[in-house]
C-alpha positions as MATLAB code, in Angstrom:
seq = 'MATTETKVAGSSCTAGLSWARVCKECGQQHDGQESHLYEYQDDVDDELVCHICLQPLLKPMDTPCGHTYCFHCLSNFLKEQDFCPVDRQRLQLHQCRPSSLLVRNLLDKLTVMCPHSSECQHQMQRCELQPHLHNRCPVFRRLREEAEKRKRPSWNELKGRKGEGELSGEAKHSATQSRNPSRDQPEPGLINPAYEESEEDNTPLRSSLVAEANVVELFREEPDEELGLRIVGGKDTPLGNIVIQEIVRDSLAARDGRLAPGDHILEVNDISLASVPHARAIAVLRQPSLLRLTVMQEKGFKSRDPRPDHHPPSSASQPTHGPHGNTTSNHNPGTVLQVTLMKSQRTEPLGIKLIRKSDESGVFILDLLSGGLAAKDGKLRNNDKVLAINGHDLRHGTPESAAQIIQASEVRVNFVVMRPAESQEEGGSSREGHGRAARRPEPQYFKRQSTFMKDPPGGFSSQEKTVSLKKEPRLSLGITIAGGRDCRSRLPVYITSVQPVGCLHRDGTIKKGDILLSINGVDLTQLTYNEAVSVLKAQTAQSQVVLRVIQTLSEDSDEDIENANKDEMDSLDDPRDDALNWTPLWTRWLGLPSHMHWCRDIVLQKTNNESWGFSIVGGYEESHGQQPFFIKTIVPGTPAHFDGRLKCGDEIVAVNGATTVGMNNSSLIPMLKLQKNKVTLTVVSWPGSLV';
ca = [
     122.978   96.773   80.905;
     120.261   94.261   79.940;
     118.121   94.200   76.772;
     114.491   94.332   78.105;
     111.887   92.613   76.082;
     109.335   95.356   74.731;
     106.003   94.708   76.117;
     103.516   94.864   73.287;
      99.789   93.999   73.248;
      98.859   94.080   69.649;
      99.481   97.883   69.585;
     100.731   98.116   66.038;
      97.200   98.107   64.793;
      94.221   99.824   66.361;
      91.759   97.416   64.904;
      89.813   95.728   67.741;
      90.634   98.364   70.255;
      87.792   99.587   72.549;
      87.543  102.160   75.237;
      86.176   99.644   77.709;
      89.128   97.250   77.247;
      92.129   99.723   76.861;
      94.003  100.625   79.961;
      93.542  104.417   80.820;
      97.244  104.609   82.133;
      99.399  102.736   79.624;
      97.101  102.590   76.645;
      97.375   98.901   76.054;
      94.767   96.159   76.353;
      95.703   93.961   79.341;
      93.858   92.299   82.341;
      93.110   94.707   85.192;
      95.139   92.374   87.416;
      98.147   92.588   85.316;
     100.857   95.122   85.297;
     100.909   97.992   82.791;
     102.510   97.423   79.444;
     105.189   99.777   77.823;
     107.195   99.843   74.614;
     110.701  100.771   75.920;
     113.051  102.229   73.255;
     116.486  101.690   74.966;
     118.168   99.119   77.051;
     117.459   99.381   80.714;
     120.023   99.027   83.586;
     119.618   95.604   85.456;
     119.265   97.607   88.652;
     115.939   98.927   87.355;
     114.484   95.579   86.386;
     112.185   93.576   88.560;
     113.377   90.071   89.371;
     109.986   88.543   89.014;
     108.743   89.704   85.668;
     112.137   90.793   84.288;
     110.769   94.078   83.112;
     111.422   97.675   84.277;
     110.040   98.217   87.571;
     106.619   99.567   88.023;
     105.649  101.122   91.506;
     108.964   99.757   92.848;
     108.827   98.234   96.457;
     111.982   97.646   98.511;
     112.170   94.640  100.828;
     114.070   94.704  104.104;
     116.552   92.297  102.703;
     117.625   94.739   99.905;
     115.606   93.628   96.823;
     113.315   95.687   94.629;
     110.219   94.350   92.856;
     107.089   95.777   91.092;
     104.300   96.215   93.550;
     101.936   94.030   91.533;
     104.544   91.210   91.149;
     105.379   91.262   94.778;
     101.900   91.442   96.084;
     100.776   88.614   93.689;
     103.807   86.512   94.750;
     103.232   86.925   98.496;
      99.629   85.865   98.117;
     101.072   82.323   97.537;
     104.402   82.502   99.354;
     105.867   84.143  102.501;
     109.371   84.664  101.549;
     111.627   86.973   99.175;
     111.827   85.485   95.714;
     115.649   86.001   95.461;
     117.138   85.058   98.928;
     113.991   83.293  100.430;
     114.100   85.189  103.519;
     110.681   85.410  105.404;
     108.852   88.464  104.041;
     105.317   90.028  104.305;
     104.051   92.833  102.103;
     103.519   95.427  105.043;
     107.398   95.175  105.645;
     108.177   96.656  102.270;
     108.361  100.361  101.507;
     108.204  102.304   98.256;
     111.496  102.740   96.734;
     113.456  106.159   96.953;
     112.332  109.236   94.950;
     115.683  108.906   93.015;
     114.824  105.341   91.821;
     111.325  106.319   90.834;
     112.575  109.363   88.956;
     115.099  107.211   86.916;
     112.243  104.961   86.055;
     109.940  107.638   85.041;
     112.504  109.026   82.723;
     112.691  105.733   80.656;
     111.930  106.323   76.898;
     108.774  104.669   75.671;
     106.719  104.668   72.354;
     103.031  105.632   72.113;
     101.291  102.208   72.024;
      99.181  103.391   68.975;
     102.149  103.652   66.772;
     100.349  102.912   63.591;
      98.824  106.507   63.912;
     100.810  108.152   66.632;
     104.639  107.787   66.534;
     105.463  109.921   69.462;
     108.244  109.010   71.909;
     108.308  110.428   75.479;
     109.427  109.640   79.025;
     107.324  107.000   80.693;
     105.760  109.344   83.138;
     104.538  111.500   80.352;
     102.700  108.784   78.567;
      99.368  108.933   80.417;
      99.091  112.855   79.859;
      99.909  112.207   76.227;
      97.200  109.568   75.829;
      94.454  111.799   77.451;
      95.477  115.010   75.766;
      97.334  114.479   72.542;
      96.998  110.979   71.183;
      94.382  110.922   68.318;
      93.673  107.126   68.716;
      92.927  107.528   72.317;
      90.898  110.600   71.899;
      88.905  108.910   69.150;
      88.178  105.902   71.383;
      86.968  108.131   74.191;
      84.694  110.288   72.033;
      83.165  107.110   70.397;
      82.451  105.571   73.866;
      80.957  108.817   75.277;
      78.609  109.013   72.364;
      77.442  105.464   73.026;
      77.238  105.451   76.809;
      77.098  108.882   78.393;
      74.462  111.518   78.411;
      75.429  114.962   76.985;
      75.311  117.862   79.447;
      72.170  119.088   77.655;
      70.584  115.763   78.764;
      71.832  116.073   82.423;
      70.529  119.572   82.956;
      67.703  119.893   80.498;
      65.685  116.798   81.045;
      62.552  117.533   83.249;
      60.478  115.091   85.195;
      59.599  114.616   88.769;
      62.720  113.266   90.643;
      64.767  110.175   90.490;
      64.147  106.669   89.322;
      62.225  103.901   91.051;
      63.915  101.352   93.189;
      63.296   98.757   90.566;
      64.819  100.855   87.870;
      67.895  101.764   89.816;
      68.434   98.121   90.849;
      68.154   97.095   87.099;
      70.749   99.536   86.139;
      73.090   98.406   88.978;
      72.442   94.666   88.357;
      73.277   94.818   84.742;
      76.917   95.555   85.806;
      76.931   93.496   89.083;
      74.572   90.540   88.671;
      75.545   89.033   91.985;
      74.179   91.784   94.144;
      71.078   91.052   96.215;
      67.692   92.659   95.827;
      67.538   96.276   96.879;
      67.073   96.658  100.653;
      63.505   97.430  102.009;
      62.965  101.003  102.641;
      64.967  102.549   99.661;
      63.015  105.491   98.506;
      63.806  107.521   95.391;
      61.566  110.539   95.491;
      63.377  112.031   92.490;
      61.446  109.732   90.060;
      57.910  110.210   89.295;
      55.941  109.637   86.180;
      54.784  112.974   85.136;
      51.036  113.258   84.433;
      51.715  115.877   81.645;
      52.109  114.030   78.343;
      54.486  116.484   76.969;
      57.146  115.908   79.530;
      60.208  113.902   78.488;
      60.389  110.627   80.331;
      63.310  109.326   82.331;
      64.114  105.767   83.025;
      67.026  104.529   85.138;
      69.991  106.560   86.140;
      73.134  106.350   83.901;
      75.488  104.225   86.050;
      78.971  102.877   85.433;
      81.061  100.318   87.280;
      84.654  101.390   87.114;
      88.090  100.443   88.654;
      90.079  103.178   90.226;
      93.601  102.521   91.374;
      95.157  104.686   94.061;
      98.777  104.223   95.184;
     100.097  105.548   98.465;
     103.738  106.807   98.332;
     103.905  106.328  102.091;
     101.941  103.501  103.900;
     100.132  105.960  106.291;
      99.189  108.497  103.539;
      95.516  109.342  103.726;
      93.458  108.775  100.626;
      91.387  111.740  101.426;
      87.925  110.034  101.436;
      85.188  110.491  103.911;
      83.184  107.284  104.109;
      79.613  106.361  105.344;
      77.438  103.367  105.325;
      77.957   99.707  105.966;
      75.778   96.633  106.570;
      75.440   97.738  110.120;
      73.895  100.988  109.121;
      70.625  101.774  107.364;
      72.533  102.888  104.238;
      73.908   99.286  103.592;
      76.386  100.230  101.001;
      79.878  101.923  101.600;
      79.389  105.295  100.027;
      81.963  108.150   99.545;
      80.608  111.187  101.341;
      83.276  113.749  100.535;
      86.632  114.171   98.743;
      89.143  116.092  100.929;
      90.635  118.914   99.011;
      94.231  118.506   97.862;
      94.206  114.870   98.961;
      95.560  111.796   96.962;
      91.839  111.155   95.788;
      91.373  114.793   94.927;
      94.541  114.880   92.771;
      93.645  111.700   91.050;
      90.059  113.192   90.164;
      88.256  110.001   89.228;
      86.245  109.487   92.480;
      83.315  111.728   93.436;
      80.946  111.961   96.399;
      78.085  109.565   96.179;
      80.145  106.815   94.558;
      79.489  103.388   96.078;
      82.605  101.270   96.782;
      81.842   97.640   95.689;
      85.183   95.958   96.080;
      88.655   96.855   97.433;
      91.537   94.601   96.160;
      88.947   91.991   95.308;
      87.474   92.169   98.880;
      83.743   92.623   98.591;
      82.228   95.382  100.741;
      78.707   94.505  100.032;
      77.962   92.904  103.264;
      80.590   94.199  105.752;
      80.290   96.406  108.779;
      81.447  100.077  108.584;
      84.466   99.507  110.804;
      85.696   96.530  108.612;
      85.331   98.402  105.510;
      87.354  101.415  106.888;
      90.082   98.713  107.926;
      90.255   97.434  104.372;
      90.556  101.031  102.837;
      93.406  101.693  105.255;
      95.510   99.002  103.776;
      98.950  100.352  102.787;
     100.349  101.016   99.260;
      98.084  100.184   96.271;
      94.310  100.163   96.492;
      92.163   98.809   93.534;
      88.621  100.194   94.019;
      85.597   98.857   92.234;
      83.069  101.642   92.269;
      79.494  102.269   91.063;
      79.327  105.812   89.681;
      75.987  107.476   88.758;
      76.187  109.936   85.907;
      72.682  111.345   85.664;
      69.494  110.561   84.195;
      68.928  109.185   80.633;
      65.894  109.758   78.454;
      63.485  106.685   78.157;
      61.959  108.073   75.008;
      63.905  110.713   73.140;
      61.540  111.119   70.311;
      62.992  113.203   67.581;
      59.616  114.738   66.631;
      58.874  115.488   70.187;
      58.853  119.420   70.906;
      58.080  120.093   74.519;
      56.116  123.293   75.132;
      57.867  126.386   76.431;
      57.403  126.600   80.230;
      59.328  127.379   83.432;
      60.396  123.815   83.665;
      62.144  123.859   80.323;
      65.565  125.269   79.471;
      65.464  128.866   78.486;
      67.919  130.637   76.232;
      69.945  133.606   77.088;
      70.746  136.533   74.921;
      73.609  134.656   73.356;
      71.810  131.577   72.676;
      73.219  129.711   75.607;
      71.002  127.122   77.351;
      70.377  127.867   80.964;
      68.644  126.110   83.918;
      66.672  127.708   86.690;
      68.288  126.063   89.795;
      68.169  128.121   92.892;
      72.056  127.957   93.497;
      72.618  129.432   90.035;
      72.153  129.195   86.295;
      73.752  126.493   84.215;
      75.162  127.960   80.899;
      76.911  126.579   77.816;
      79.633  128.923   76.364;
      81.758  128.200   73.310;
      85.006  129.987   72.649;
      86.586  129.820   69.121;
      90.425  130.210   69.029;
      91.915  131.713   65.872;
      94.699  129.014   66.202;
      95.211  126.064   68.474;
      97.891  127.676   70.689;
      95.842  130.946   71.338;
      95.394  131.481   75.077;
      91.905  131.985   76.338;
      92.932  134.551   78.931;
      91.231  132.706   81.970;
      92.666  132.403   85.517;
      91.144  129.299   87.197;
      91.333  128.553   91.092;
      89.891  126.147   93.529;
      88.154  127.288   96.738;
      88.778  126.259  100.299;
      84.935  125.799  100.989;
      83.643  124.045   97.837;
      85.087  121.459   95.411;
      85.653  122.201   91.793;
      87.170  124.767   89.538;
      86.224  128.377   89.506;
      86.975  131.319   87.221;
      89.021  133.933   89.194;
      89.578  136.461   86.498;
      89.290  137.176   82.807;
      92.511  138.837   81.486;
      91.828  142.172   79.729;
      92.054  141.820   76.038;
      91.959  138.138   76.027;
      89.575  135.911   74.103;
      87.183  135.056   77.004;
      86.988  138.736   77.936;
      86.266  139.796   74.494;
      83.580  137.267   74.138;
      81.940  138.516   77.242;
      79.835  135.483   78.197;
      82.072  133.997   80.975;
      82.312  135.773   84.265;
      84.311  135.821   87.354;
      83.265  133.153   89.974;
      81.585  131.021   87.447;
      81.890  127.340   88.510;
      83.173  125.232   85.568;
      81.270  122.004   85.432;
      82.703  120.523   82.246;
      85.112  121.528   79.313;
      84.744  119.679   76.102;
      82.598  117.013   77.707;
      85.187  116.241   80.658;
      83.399  116.351   83.959;
      85.191  118.916   86.155;
      82.576  119.192   89.019;
      85.213  117.673   91.301;
      88.157  118.592   89.077;
      91.236  120.782   89.674;
      92.504  123.919   87.748;
      95.368  121.813   86.580;
      93.237  119.292   84.861;
      91.130  122.015   83.336;
      94.217  123.755   81.931;
      95.339  120.457   80.412;
      92.071  119.976   78.642;
      92.082  123.518   77.326;
      95.661  123.181   76.142;
      94.807  119.794   74.398;
      91.744  121.279   72.652;
      91.577  122.326   68.991;
      90.125  125.673   68.073;
      86.653  125.047   69.689;
      86.510  125.031   73.509;
      83.035  124.230   75.031;
      82.400  125.280   78.522;
      79.448  124.348   80.881;
      79.435  126.641   83.866;
      77.230  127.318   86.725;
      76.698  131.082   87.564;
      75.603  131.816   91.204;
      72.244  133.417   91.361;
      73.481  136.003   93.800;
      75.697  137.474   91.324;
      72.974  138.177   88.862;
      70.768  139.719   91.386;
      73.668  142.015   92.906;
      75.409  142.807   89.663;
      72.499  143.030   87.228;
      73.970  143.988   83.843;
      76.919  145.979   85.192;
      80.276  144.504   84.787;
      80.944  145.578   88.539;
      78.730  142.844   89.970;
      80.151  140.068   87.847;
      83.426  139.843   89.751;
      81.687  139.620   93.206;
      81.985  136.187   94.783;
      78.582  134.866   95.829;
      78.916  133.324   99.106;
      76.252  131.488  100.948;
      75.745  132.838  104.571;
      77.003  130.641  107.347;
      74.553  127.778  108.214;
      72.285  128.467  111.222;
      72.354  125.384  113.561;
      69.756  124.665  116.313;
      69.270  122.054  118.855;
      66.852  119.159  117.888;
      63.329  119.925  118.829;
      61.398  117.676  121.129;
      59.094  116.616  118.382;
      62.001  115.548  116.323;
      63.345  113.177  119.135;
      63.987  109.477  117.954;
      65.973  106.371  119.054;
      69.176  105.786  117.342;
      69.265  103.381  114.294;
      69.110   99.628  115.155;
      72.234   98.337  116.645;
      73.528  101.612  118.020;
      73.026  103.024  121.573;
      74.800  105.026  124.278;
      75.610  104.933  127.930;
      76.318  107.644  130.410;
      79.411  107.374  132.614;
      80.541  109.397  135.687;
      83.928  109.468  137.154;
      84.721  111.004  140.518;
      88.448  111.543  141.324;
      90.412  112.975  144.222;
      93.753  114.294  142.973;
      96.552  116.638  143.539;
      95.613  120.058  142.180;
      98.538  120.195  139.942;
      98.026  116.780  138.556;
      96.693  116.590  134.906;
      93.578  114.724  133.832;
      95.788  113.424  130.827;
      93.271  113.948  128.040;
      93.066  115.742  124.740;
      90.037  116.953  123.119;
      88.429  118.036  119.888;
      85.037  119.236  118.455;
      82.972  122.112  119.939;
      80.165  124.404  119.019;
      82.358  126.249  116.481;
      83.697  123.134  114.570;
      82.342  121.624  111.519;
      78.895  119.946  111.824;
      78.664  121.279  115.460;
      80.253  118.166  116.828;
      80.065  117.850  120.687;
      83.508  117.993  122.603;
      84.983  114.484  122.583;
      88.163  112.771  123.864;
      90.858  112.202  121.215;
      93.202  110.408  123.551;
      93.694  109.393  127.170;
      97.355  109.690  128.008;
      99.156  107.255  130.286;
     100.587  109.969  132.458;
      97.171  111.198  133.734;
      94.844  110.125  136.496;
      92.097  109.193  134.126;
      94.249  106.577  132.485;
      94.802  104.904  135.820;
      91.028  104.891  136.459;
      90.280  103.193  133.213;
      86.634  104.241  132.839;
      87.177  107.158  130.417;
      87.903  105.952  126.850;
      89.041  107.753  123.587;
      85.968  108.787  121.825;
      83.864  109.417  124.806;
      81.843  112.669  124.604;
      82.065  115.252  127.459;
      78.865  116.457  129.150;
      80.177  118.161  132.195;
      82.933  118.580  134.683;
      82.138  119.508  138.294;
      78.559  120.425  137.207;
      79.805  122.788  134.497;
      77.932  122.069  131.078;
      80.378  121.377  128.335;
      77.764  120.613  125.488;
      77.153  124.235  124.444;
      80.791  125.483  124.457;
      83.272  126.168  121.731;
      86.556  124.250  121.563;
      88.468  127.142  123.297;
      85.822  127.697  125.829;
      85.865  123.939  126.660;
      89.622  124.005  127.039;
      89.512  126.883  129.542;
      86.679  125.298  131.576;
      88.702  121.964  131.754;
      91.794  123.729  132.900;
      90.056  125.798  135.624;
      88.155  122.783  137.009;
      91.133  120.457  136.765;
      93.034  122.677  139.261;
      90.561  121.536  142.015;
      91.310  118.608  144.233;
      87.935  116.883  143.476;
      86.799  116.269  139.779;
      83.497  114.675  138.815;
      83.479  114.087  135.072;
      80.294  113.072  133.193;
      80.568  111.470  129.683;
      78.549  109.629  127.204;
      80.055  106.538  125.296;
      78.367  105.578  122.087;
      78.010  101.775  121.441;
      77.412   99.722  118.448;
      76.975   95.927  117.812;
      79.902   95.967  115.387;
      82.304   98.015  117.478;
      84.776  100.459  115.750;
      87.441   99.089  118.102;
      87.656   96.263  115.573;
      89.409   98.454  113.316;
      92.356   98.750  115.553;
      92.555   95.037  115.853;
      91.962   94.337  112.108;
      95.432   95.567  111.025;
      97.549   94.780  113.998;
      99.628   92.245  112.043;
      99.859   94.525  108.996;
     100.418   97.949  110.336;
     103.371   99.097  112.349;
     102.369  100.653  115.729;
     105.393  102.778  116.205;
     103.617  106.065  115.413;
     104.140  109.003  117.932;
     101.281  108.843  120.209;
     101.098  112.663  120.333;
     100.583  112.704  116.484;
      97.934  110.096  116.833;
      96.066  112.172  119.433;
      96.214  115.205  117.194;
      94.914  113.540  114.096;
      92.537  110.957  115.469;
      88.884  111.392  114.593;
      85.943  109.088  115.334;
      84.286  106.796  112.861;
      81.136  107.906  111.402;
      79.282  105.168  113.097;
      80.188  106.531  116.554;
      77.894  109.488  116.031;
      74.901  107.323  115.161;
      74.427  106.256  118.807;
      74.385  109.681  120.100;
      71.096  110.727  121.948;
      68.785  112.905  119.898;
      68.904  115.860  122.462;
      72.618  116.176  121.664;
      72.237  116.700  117.849;
      72.581  120.032  116.126;
      70.181  120.431  113.046;
      70.193  122.952  110.200;
      67.624  123.670  107.442;
      68.359  123.201  103.864;
      66.122  124.904  101.406;
      66.074  123.472   97.758;
      64.194  124.994   94.907;
      63.210  123.609   91.551;
      61.000  124.057   88.599;
      57.672  121.954   88.590;
      58.929  119.111   86.577;
      62.407  118.714   87.789;
      63.915  116.073   90.198;
      64.998  116.980   93.761;
      67.854  114.802   92.979;
      68.347  112.620   96.145;
      67.264  109.115   97.150;
      66.741  108.132  100.852;
      66.600  104.895  102.926;
      65.003  104.353  106.109;
      61.514  104.698  107.759;
      59.525  102.101  109.504;
      59.781   98.441  108.407;
      58.416   95.324  109.974;
      61.731   93.628  109.788;
      63.939   96.431  111.171;
      61.486   98.616  113.144;
      61.660  102.406  113.081;
      64.789  103.611  111.285;
      65.751  107.203  110.649;
      65.753  108.450  107.085;
      69.179  108.970  105.654;
      70.470  110.377  102.273;
      71.773  107.557  100.317;
      72.311  109.069   96.740;
      72.603  112.567   95.199;
      72.024  112.549   91.559;
      74.395  114.590   89.173;
      72.715  117.323   87.298;
      69.787  118.128   89.970;
      69.032  120.771   92.391;
      70.413  118.762   95.355;
      73.672  118.271   93.551;
      73.931  121.889   92.331;
      73.057  123.215   95.795;
      75.987  121.113   97.385;
      74.936  121.165  101.017;
      73.171  117.758  101.249;
      75.681  114.987  101.729;
      75.367  111.132  101.575;
      74.777  110.059  105.120;
      72.851  112.963  106.199;
      69.769  112.115  108.409;
      66.520  113.920  107.391;
      64.708  115.005  110.672;
      61.856  116.957  109.174;
      60.287  118.071  105.885;
      58.933  121.723  105.975;
      58.835  121.538  109.722;
      56.926  118.165  109.817;
      58.855  115.524  111.681;
      59.761  112.336  109.953;
      59.897  110.470  113.165;
      57.337  107.504  113.095;
      56.941  107.821  109.212;
      57.154  105.054  106.872;
      57.821  105.213  103.123;
      54.162  105.689  102.063;
      53.914  108.659  104.195;
      57.098  110.390  103.309;
      57.091  109.911   99.514;
      53.823  111.879   99.050;
      55.003  114.609  101.242;
      58.141  115.063   98.980;
      56.124  114.856   95.648;
      53.771  117.553   96.850;
      56.636  119.962   97.089;
      56.618  121.314   93.522;
      58.878  124.285   93.725;
      60.472  124.514   97.065;
      61.265  122.172   99.942;
      62.986  122.727  103.449;
      64.837  119.698  104.780;
      65.960  119.729  108.320;
      69.003  117.533  108.503;
      71.679  116.221  111.013;
      75.043  115.820  109.323;
      77.999  113.910  110.804;
      81.438  113.843  109.006;
      82.185  110.469  107.399;
      85.021  108.329  108.601;
      88.476  109.634  107.198;
      90.681  107.163  105.221;
];
């Protein structure tokens, strides 16, 4: 047994603590590059101590030579050296693996003291410290509340402020530059149609978006574990920045809960992504083990002139009050309400069952238990989406995190929920209609019209290839496929692998990622996945096979990703698993010819003075020529955000049926501003690259 020094960072006194400087995991003040600090209460076995920092292991990593170190300690050491610190055998970080579950459990059970012991004397297992800080520690709660009062808009501000759209490019740049002064000027063509100075004097004014630069650490238990992020953008695309398009449900990122769609990833492990192509950014994000992401997160609009004596007139654009005095908003997808439940005592249950849905992120009310507090109150309903509880943003949260917030609350529990409009129309005032799930009909896709045709973005193109083979009837082509008319986003049928046993591999023309056009003259572009499989099997049985495919090309080829990590990643994965899970990068779809695009219409509705809630980039520029318009940002608390169908990286093909092809900024901005209450956006949507 070894007596381990207690790691203390001036925690005996809370004076001088600030929410910005305190670590959200261990509660101490330390540099972001340093390991977490804990106050251990017992002696720790030597086998559980890192040989570099001489402290109990944090995120333990085993070396091939049999030694164990903290991940931070080992990774920092191997930046300067290339050997094991104990026996000096040659060593690289990618050769190390996370320690066994048994070792991690033993470390998690070490007893630690709350770092704010002057006001909180709780002792607990190390794995319980972070939940304790966020749910029970009075000092931590006070620091968080003080910071939120200073920096973050209230939910009333997010949903109640009215004014035409988002901010100007200059305003957004100033908000971002204050946190990242090294960033370049905003790229030409950035349009933010959400912001427009209202001509009505009584309309509350908005300035820049409230944006924060935050550091999020994600730790892969296994090197090949997916983060669960879909990524768009890159310097080789019109978007420029690397942007999170989507968080995959039940993934590592979803369980962590701190990242959200629309977040801009600025750095990964101190590597800047500000000017790297898409493929390189994906390679960096696929590094094994720990990832330290610096992200810019937009929180919504902030009032420019919140005059206390200002009383806006009552109109359709202003929040209205329901029969219970709850503020509501008239967004088409539903109504936003605030509901407060008062518990008779802290431990009283609310009687609410919460769930997550397979087709939409966030937390939803499944049922209100008969006789429970929420059922007696009568204001919450089945299928309400929980946006926030006690000021905690749950738009991309989980039922587990919502339950923790409720359990940690005092007698007052404040809900912000969104109620689908359909449930009000169908159910009226009857309780029968309240439990009905309001589901949006399946999207109707259609081929891109001839007037919507355009060239791919600069740097992207495609070429058609034809292969004619004579083969034995029983000999397989040796390819696996995915996509089809019935898959998400109506992807065309594409090749996920070319097996070495097939005749196409020997020919060498057909590559992974090629898009199938036809086989022996049979069109494959209109088929579902199962229909395509049946046609391929039938035609492959013939002795002569003519296969037509399209290969998309880019100046920064996504094959770079396979070369980027050759020295860092093992290539021993089963090839069948690789074929099953492989998906193309987002940039592969950008070079696809327009006639192969499937479009859909998205209708947004708003009140006269509201923001549409999205910014776009693209259009005609002298330096770049004609570029498509892409969605770059979706602003929290706006119709585009609440609707949920628009995603970062979507291409806008038309507005109210008028093509955007050939338009420049000065043409598209007025078109969007003229749409006061309703706009129909025709979009093409490609799934982001999965990491």
